[in-house]
CSV table of C-alpha atoms in Angstrom, one decimal:
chain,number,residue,atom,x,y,z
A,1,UNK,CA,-1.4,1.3,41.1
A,2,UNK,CA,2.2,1.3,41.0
A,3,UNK,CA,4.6,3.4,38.3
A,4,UNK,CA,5.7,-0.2,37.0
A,5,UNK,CA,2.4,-1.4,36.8
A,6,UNK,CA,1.0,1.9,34.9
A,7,UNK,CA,3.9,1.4,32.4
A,8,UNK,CA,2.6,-1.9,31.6
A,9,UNK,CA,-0.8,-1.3,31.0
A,10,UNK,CA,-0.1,2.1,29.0
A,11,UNK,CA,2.7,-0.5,27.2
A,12,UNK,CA,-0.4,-2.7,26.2
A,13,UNK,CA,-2.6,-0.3,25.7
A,14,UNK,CA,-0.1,1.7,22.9
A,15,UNK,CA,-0.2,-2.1,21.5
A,16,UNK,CA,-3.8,-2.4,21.0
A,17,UNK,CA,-4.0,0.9,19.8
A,18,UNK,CA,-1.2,0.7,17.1
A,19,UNK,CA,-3.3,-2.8,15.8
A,20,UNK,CA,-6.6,-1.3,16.0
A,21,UNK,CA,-4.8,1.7,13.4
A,22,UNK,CA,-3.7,-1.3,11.0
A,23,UNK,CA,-6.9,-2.5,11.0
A,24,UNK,CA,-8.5,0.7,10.4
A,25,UNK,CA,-6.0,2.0,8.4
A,26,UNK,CA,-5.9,-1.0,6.0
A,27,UNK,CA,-9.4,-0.9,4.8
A,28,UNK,CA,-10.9,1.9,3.2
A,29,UNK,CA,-14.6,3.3,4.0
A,30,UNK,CA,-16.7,3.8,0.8
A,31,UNK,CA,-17.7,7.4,0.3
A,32,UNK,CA,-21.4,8.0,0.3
A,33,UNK,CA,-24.3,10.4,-1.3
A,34,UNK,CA,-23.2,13.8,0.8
A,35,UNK,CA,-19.7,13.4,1.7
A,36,UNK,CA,-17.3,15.5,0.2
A,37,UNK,CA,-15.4,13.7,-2.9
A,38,UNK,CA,-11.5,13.2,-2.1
A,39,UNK,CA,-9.6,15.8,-4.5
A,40,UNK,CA,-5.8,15.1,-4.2
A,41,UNK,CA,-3.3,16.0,-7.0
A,42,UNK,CA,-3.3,13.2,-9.3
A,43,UNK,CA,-0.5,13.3,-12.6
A,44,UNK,CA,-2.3,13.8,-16.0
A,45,UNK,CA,-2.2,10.7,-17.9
A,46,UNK,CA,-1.1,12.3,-21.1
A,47,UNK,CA,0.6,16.0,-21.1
A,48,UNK,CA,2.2,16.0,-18.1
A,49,UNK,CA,1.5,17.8,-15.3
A,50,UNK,CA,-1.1,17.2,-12.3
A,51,UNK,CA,-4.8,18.0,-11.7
A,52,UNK,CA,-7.0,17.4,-9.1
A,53,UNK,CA,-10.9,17.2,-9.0
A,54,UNK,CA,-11.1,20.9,-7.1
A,55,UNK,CA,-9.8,22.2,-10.5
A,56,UNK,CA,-13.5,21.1,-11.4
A,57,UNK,CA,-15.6,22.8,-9.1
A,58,UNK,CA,-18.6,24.7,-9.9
A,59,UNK,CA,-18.9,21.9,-12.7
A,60,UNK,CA,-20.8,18.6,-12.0
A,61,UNK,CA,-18.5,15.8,-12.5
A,62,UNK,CA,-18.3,11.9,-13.1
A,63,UNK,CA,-15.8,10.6,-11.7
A,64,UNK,CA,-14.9,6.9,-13.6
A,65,UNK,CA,-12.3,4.7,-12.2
A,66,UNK,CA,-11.3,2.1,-15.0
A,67,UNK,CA,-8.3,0.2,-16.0
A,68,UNK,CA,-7.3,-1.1,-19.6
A,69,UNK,CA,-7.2,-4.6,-18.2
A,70,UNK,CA,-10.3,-4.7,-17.4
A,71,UNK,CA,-13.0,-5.9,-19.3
A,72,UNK,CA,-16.6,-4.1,-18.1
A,73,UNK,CA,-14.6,-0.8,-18.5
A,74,UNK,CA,-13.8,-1.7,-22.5
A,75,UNK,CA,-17.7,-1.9,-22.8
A,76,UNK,CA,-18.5,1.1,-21.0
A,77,UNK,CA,-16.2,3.6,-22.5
A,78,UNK,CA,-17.8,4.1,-25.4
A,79,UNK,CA,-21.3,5.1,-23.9
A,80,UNK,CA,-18.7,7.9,-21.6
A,81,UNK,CA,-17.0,9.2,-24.2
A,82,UNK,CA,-20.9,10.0,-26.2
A,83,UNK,CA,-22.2,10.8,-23.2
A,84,UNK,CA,-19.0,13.6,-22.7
A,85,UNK,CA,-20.0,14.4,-26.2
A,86,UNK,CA,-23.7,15.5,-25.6
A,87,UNK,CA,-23.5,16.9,-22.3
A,88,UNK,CA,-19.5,18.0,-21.8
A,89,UNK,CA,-18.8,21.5,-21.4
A,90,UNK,CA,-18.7,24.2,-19.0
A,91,UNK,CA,-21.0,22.6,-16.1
A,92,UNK,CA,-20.3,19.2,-16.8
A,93,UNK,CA,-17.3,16.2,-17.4
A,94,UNK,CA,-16.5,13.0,-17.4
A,95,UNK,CA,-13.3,12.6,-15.4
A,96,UNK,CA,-11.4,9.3,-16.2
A,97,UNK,CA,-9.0,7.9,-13.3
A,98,UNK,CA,-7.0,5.5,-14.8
A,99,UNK,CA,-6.0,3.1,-11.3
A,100,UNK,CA,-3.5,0.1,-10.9
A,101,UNK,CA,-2.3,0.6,-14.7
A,102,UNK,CA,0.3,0.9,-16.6
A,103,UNK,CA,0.9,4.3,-18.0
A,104,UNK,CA,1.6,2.6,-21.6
A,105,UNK,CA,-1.2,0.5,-21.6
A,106,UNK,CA,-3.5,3.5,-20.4
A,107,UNK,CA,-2.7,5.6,-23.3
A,108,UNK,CA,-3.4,2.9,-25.7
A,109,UNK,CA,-6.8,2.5,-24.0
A,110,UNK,CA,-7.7,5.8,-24.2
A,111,UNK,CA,-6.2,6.2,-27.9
A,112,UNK,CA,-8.3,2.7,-28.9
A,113,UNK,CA,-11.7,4.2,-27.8
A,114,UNK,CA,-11.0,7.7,-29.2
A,115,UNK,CA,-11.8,9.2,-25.5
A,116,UNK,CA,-11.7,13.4,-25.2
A,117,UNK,CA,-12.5,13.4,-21.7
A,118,UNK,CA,-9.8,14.5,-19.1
A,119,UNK,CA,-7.7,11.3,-17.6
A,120,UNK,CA,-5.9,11.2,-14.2
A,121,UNK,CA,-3.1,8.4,-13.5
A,122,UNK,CA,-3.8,6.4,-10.2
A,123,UNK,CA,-1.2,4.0,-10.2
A,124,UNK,CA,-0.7,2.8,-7.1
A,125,UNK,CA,-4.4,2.7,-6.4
A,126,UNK,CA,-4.1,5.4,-3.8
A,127,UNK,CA,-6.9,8.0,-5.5
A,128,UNK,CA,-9.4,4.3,-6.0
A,129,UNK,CA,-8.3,3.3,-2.1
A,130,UNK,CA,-9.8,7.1,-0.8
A,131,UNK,CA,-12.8,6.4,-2.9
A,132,UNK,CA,-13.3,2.9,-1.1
A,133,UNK,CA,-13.6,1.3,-4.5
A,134,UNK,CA,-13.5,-2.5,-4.4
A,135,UNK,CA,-13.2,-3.1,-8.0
A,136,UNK,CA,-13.0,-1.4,-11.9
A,137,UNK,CA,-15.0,0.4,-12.9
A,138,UNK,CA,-16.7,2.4,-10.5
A,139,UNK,CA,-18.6,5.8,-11.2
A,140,UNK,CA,-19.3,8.9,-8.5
A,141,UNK,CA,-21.4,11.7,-9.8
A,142,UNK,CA,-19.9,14.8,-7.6
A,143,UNK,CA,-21.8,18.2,-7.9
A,144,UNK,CA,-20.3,21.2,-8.1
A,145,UNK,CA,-20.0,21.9,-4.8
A,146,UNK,CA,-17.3,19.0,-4.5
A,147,UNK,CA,-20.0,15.9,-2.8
A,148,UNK,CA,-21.2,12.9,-4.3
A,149,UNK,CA,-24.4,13.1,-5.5
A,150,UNK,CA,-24.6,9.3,-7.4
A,151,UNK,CA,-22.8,6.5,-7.3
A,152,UNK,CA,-22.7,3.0,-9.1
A,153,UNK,CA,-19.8,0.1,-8.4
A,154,UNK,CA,-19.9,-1.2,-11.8
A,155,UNK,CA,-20.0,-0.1,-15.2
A,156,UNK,CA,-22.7,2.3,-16.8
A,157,UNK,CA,-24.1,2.1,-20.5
A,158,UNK,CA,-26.1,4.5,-22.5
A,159,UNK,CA,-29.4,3.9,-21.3
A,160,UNK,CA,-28.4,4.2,-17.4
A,161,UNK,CA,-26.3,7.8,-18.0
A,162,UNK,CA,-29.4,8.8,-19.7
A,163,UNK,CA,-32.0,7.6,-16.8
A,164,UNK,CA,-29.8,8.2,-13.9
A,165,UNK,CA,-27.0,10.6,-14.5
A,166,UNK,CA,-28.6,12.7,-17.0
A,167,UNK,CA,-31.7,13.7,-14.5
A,168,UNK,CA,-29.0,15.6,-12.0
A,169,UNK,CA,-27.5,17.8,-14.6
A,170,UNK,CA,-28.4,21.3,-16.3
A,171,UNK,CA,-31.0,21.1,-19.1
A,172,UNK,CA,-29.2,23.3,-21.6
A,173,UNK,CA,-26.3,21.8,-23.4
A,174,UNK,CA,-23.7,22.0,-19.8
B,1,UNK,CA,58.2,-8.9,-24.9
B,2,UNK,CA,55.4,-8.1,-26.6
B,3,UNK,CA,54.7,-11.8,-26.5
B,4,UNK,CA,54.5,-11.6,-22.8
B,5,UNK,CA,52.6,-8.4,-22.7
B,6,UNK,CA,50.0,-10.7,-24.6
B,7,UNK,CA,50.2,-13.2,-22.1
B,8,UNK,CA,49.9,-10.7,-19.1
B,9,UNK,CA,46.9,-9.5,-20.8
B,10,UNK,CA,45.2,-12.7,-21.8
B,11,UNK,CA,46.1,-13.5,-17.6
B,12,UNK,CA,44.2,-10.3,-16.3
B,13,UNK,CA,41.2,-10.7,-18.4
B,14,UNK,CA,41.0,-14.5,-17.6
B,15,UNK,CA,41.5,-13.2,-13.6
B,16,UNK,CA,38.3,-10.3,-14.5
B,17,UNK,CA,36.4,-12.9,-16.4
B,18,UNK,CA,34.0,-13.9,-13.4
B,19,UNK,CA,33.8,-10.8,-12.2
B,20,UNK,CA,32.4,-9.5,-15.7
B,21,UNK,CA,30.0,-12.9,-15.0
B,22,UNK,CA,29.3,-11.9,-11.9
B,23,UNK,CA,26.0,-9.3,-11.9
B,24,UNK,CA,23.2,-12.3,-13.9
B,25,UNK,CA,20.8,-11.6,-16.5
B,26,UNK,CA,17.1,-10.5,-14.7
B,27,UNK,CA,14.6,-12.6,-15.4
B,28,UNK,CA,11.1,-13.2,-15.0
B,29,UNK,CA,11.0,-16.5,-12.4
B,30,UNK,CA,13.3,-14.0,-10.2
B,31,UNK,CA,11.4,-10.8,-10.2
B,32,UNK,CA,8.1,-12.1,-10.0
B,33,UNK,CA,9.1,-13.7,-6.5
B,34,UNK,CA,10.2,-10.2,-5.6
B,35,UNK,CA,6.9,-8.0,-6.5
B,36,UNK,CA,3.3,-8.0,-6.0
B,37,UNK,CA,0.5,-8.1,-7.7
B,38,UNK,CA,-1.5,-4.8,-6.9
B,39,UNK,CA,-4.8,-6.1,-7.9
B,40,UNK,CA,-4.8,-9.6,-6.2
B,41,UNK,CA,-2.6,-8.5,-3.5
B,42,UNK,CA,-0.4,-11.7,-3.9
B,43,UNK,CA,2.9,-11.9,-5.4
B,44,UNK,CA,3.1,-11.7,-9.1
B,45,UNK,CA,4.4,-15.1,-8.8
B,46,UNK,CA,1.4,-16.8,-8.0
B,47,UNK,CA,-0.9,-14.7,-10.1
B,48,UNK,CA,-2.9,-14.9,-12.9
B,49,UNK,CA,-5.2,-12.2,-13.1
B,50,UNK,CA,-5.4,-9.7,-16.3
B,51,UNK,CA,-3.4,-6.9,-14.6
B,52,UNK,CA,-1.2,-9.5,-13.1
B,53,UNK,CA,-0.3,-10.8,-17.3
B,54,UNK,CA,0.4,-6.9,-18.6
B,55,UNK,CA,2.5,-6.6,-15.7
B,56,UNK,CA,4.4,-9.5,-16.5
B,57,UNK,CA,4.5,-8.6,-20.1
B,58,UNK,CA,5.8,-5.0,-18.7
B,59,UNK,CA,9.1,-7.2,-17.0
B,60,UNK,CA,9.4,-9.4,-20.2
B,61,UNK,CA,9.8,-5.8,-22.2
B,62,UNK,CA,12.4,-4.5,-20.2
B,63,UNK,CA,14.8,-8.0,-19.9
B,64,UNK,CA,14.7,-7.7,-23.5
B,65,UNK,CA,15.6,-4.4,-23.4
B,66,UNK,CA,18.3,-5.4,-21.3
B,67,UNK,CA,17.6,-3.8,-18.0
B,68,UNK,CA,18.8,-4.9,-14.7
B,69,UNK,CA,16.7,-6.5,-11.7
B,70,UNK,CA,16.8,-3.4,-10.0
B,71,UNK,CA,15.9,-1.0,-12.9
B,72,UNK,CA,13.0,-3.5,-13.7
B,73,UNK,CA,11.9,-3.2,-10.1
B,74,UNK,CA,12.4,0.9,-10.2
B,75,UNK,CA,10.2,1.0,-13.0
B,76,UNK,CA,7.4,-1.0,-11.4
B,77,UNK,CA,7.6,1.5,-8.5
B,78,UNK,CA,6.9,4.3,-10.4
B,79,UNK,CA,3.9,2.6,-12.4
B,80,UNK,CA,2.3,1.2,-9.3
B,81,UNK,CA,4.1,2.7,-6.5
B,82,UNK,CA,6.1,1.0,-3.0
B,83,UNK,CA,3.3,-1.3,-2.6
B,84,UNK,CA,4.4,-3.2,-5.6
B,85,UNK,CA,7.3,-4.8,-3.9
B,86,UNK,CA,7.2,-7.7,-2.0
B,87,UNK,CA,9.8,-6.5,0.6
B,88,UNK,CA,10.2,-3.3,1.9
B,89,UNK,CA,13.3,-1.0,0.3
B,90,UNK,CA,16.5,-1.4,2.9
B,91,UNK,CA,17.2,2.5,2.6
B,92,UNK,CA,14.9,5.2,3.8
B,93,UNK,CA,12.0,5.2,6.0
B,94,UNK,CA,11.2,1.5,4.4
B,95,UNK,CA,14.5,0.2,6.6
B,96,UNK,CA,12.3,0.4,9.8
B,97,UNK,CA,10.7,-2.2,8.6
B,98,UNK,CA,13.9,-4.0,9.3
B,99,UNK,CA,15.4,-2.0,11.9
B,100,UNK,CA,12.2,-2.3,14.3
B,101,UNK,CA,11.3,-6.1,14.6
B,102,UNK,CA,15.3,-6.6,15.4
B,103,UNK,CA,14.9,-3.5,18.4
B,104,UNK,CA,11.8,-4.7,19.6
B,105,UNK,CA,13.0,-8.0,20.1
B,106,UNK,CA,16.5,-7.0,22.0
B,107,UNK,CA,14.4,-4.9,23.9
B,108,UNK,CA,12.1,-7.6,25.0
B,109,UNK,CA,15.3,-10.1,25.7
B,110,UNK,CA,16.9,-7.2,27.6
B,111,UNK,CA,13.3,-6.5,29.5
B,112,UNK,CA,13.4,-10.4,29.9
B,113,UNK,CA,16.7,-11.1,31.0
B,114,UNK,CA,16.6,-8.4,34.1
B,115,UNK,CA,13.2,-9.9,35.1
B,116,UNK,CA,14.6,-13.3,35.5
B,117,UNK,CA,17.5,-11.7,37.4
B,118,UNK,CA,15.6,-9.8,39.9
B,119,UNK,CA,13.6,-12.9,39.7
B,120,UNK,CA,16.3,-15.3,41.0
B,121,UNK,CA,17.4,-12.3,43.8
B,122,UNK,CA,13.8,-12.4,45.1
B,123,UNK,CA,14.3,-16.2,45.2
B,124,UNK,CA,17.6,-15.8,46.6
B,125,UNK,CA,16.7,-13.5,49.5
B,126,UNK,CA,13.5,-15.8,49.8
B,127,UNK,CA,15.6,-18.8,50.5
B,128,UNK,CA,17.5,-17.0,53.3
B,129,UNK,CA,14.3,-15.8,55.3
B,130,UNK,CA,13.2,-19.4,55.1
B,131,UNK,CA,16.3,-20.4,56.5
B,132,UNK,CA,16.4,-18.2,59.3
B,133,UNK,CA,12.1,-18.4,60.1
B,134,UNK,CA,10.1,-15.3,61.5
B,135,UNK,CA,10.1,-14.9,64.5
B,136,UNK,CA,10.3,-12.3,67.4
B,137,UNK,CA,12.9,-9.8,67.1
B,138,UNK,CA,14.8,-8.0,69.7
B,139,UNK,CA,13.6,-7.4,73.1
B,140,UNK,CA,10.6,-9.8,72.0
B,141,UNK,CA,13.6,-12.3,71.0
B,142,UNK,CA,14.8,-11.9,74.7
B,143,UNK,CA,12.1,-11.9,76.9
B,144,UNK,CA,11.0,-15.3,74.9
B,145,UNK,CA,14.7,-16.7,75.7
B,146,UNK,CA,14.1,-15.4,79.3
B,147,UNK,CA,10.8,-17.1,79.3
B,148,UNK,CA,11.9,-20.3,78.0
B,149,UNK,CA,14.9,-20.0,80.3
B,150,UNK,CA,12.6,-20.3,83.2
B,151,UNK,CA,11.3,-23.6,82.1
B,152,UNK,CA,14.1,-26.1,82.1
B,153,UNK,CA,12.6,-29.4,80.5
């Protein structure tokens, strides 16, 4: 094969490569029971400052992507913020990621259903994207070690965080 | 004097008025052509989604607050990020986005242009073989002449 003709096919070949990246590249996979949960440094949605899900390790934590716009997270949050109240503490939280919001609107959300839980801003739907979310809300139960134990693409109520999120944590008050 | 100091005046801001005139109000029909819609992933324009109406609401507060196009557009960015706008920054690492298409396609006229050329000079050099055929070549050429020499028809 000649240099010229080398050129040309490496040429085409850099060209399929670079579209098979986009491809790739545009569409998230979903993380699964096992893998490790993504954990970059996300800003606080109130207080200022940043926080990532490592700073939560040794504690079991579910993860809850919502957005004040949406509707299915305005029913759940009340059945997270009294499930944070019976089981939050030292081995367990609720961690709110508030994705594709407005900050504004965010705060009022989480000043509306009186939530205590810790909230992360996602606003350019970055943190969601790692997750592979397609949608609001989502909820990943991680385990202390930092991998998802649970998972559920749609919104939780009391009676499910009692049969299917409850089960995975400590018995005494976490 | 004074009276034509007034006029002078009265002349220069006339001359400044369109500049003054010159940078429009923002509004909504403009900026919603300009930025996306995260959620729906189409422009803002053309949605109607829930996030799509508090984002629009978001633009309506700041016209009335009397920001400009681009401090409206600013402010978007840092809610939602780069994504949010419809075209690419032209300043940064955004401007390849610009810059590349336009070098890409030179490059391919340039890589096109010197193939036609050595193209044609293939042709060219072609056309004068065909002219002058194959045939044998030096002392081939004259033992053939010698040959044909021999027979006189």
């Amino acid at each position: 094969m000649s240099v010229r003709s080398s050129i040309a096919v490496l040429g085409v070949l850099a060209l399929v490569g670079l579209l098979v990246f986009g491809l790739v590249s545009k569409g998230g996979s979903r993380v699964a029971v096992g893998d490790r949960a993504p954990s970059p440094s996300l800003p606080r949605l109130e207080g200022g400052g940043s926080e990532s899900l490592a700073a939560y390790e040794g504690r079991w934590v579910l993860v809850n992507f919502w957005a004040s716009w949406c509707e299915p997270c305005k029913q759940e949050a009340p059945a997270l913020e009294d499930f944070q109240r019976q089981h939050g503490g030292p081995k367990f939280t609720v961690l709110g990621i508030d994705t594709r919001d407005l900050t504004d609107d965010g705060r009022g959300f989480v000043r509306e259903y009186g939530l205590t839980y810790p909230q992360l801003r996602d606003g350019d739907g970055g943190y969601a994207h790692d997750y592979g979310t397609t949608g609001v809300p989502e909820n990943f139960l991680v385990d202390p070690s930092g991998r998802v134990q649970w998972l559920l693409p749609g919104p939780v109520d009391e009676e499910y965080l009692r049969e299917q999120v409850a089960p995975f944590l400590p018995r005494e008050k976490s | 004097m004074k009276a034509r100091l007034l006029l002078m005046a009265l002349a220069l801001l006339m001359a400044l008025a369109p500049t003054a005139t010159a940078a429009p109000r923002a509004s909504l029909t403009e900026i919603e052509k300009q930025v996306m819609c995260p959620v729906c992933g189409t422009l803002l324009q053309l949605a109607e989604s829930p996030q799509a109406q508090r984002e629009k609401a978001f633009i309506q507060r700041l016209i009335a607050e009397g920001k400009t196009e681009d401090q409206i557009k600013d402010a978007l960015v840092a809610e939602y990020g780069d994504e949010v706008l419809a075209l690419p920054r032209d300043s940064g690492f955004s401007l390849s986005a610009y810059v590349v298409p336009i070098v890409a396609f030179l490059v391919a006229v340039v890589a096109l242009a010197l193939g036609v050329l050595r193209w044609r000079r293939a042709g060219n050099q072609g056309g004068n073989d065909s002219a002058d055929p194959a045939g044998p070549k030096g002392d081939d050429a004259e033992r053939l002449d010698a040959d044909l020499a021999r027979y006189d028809l």
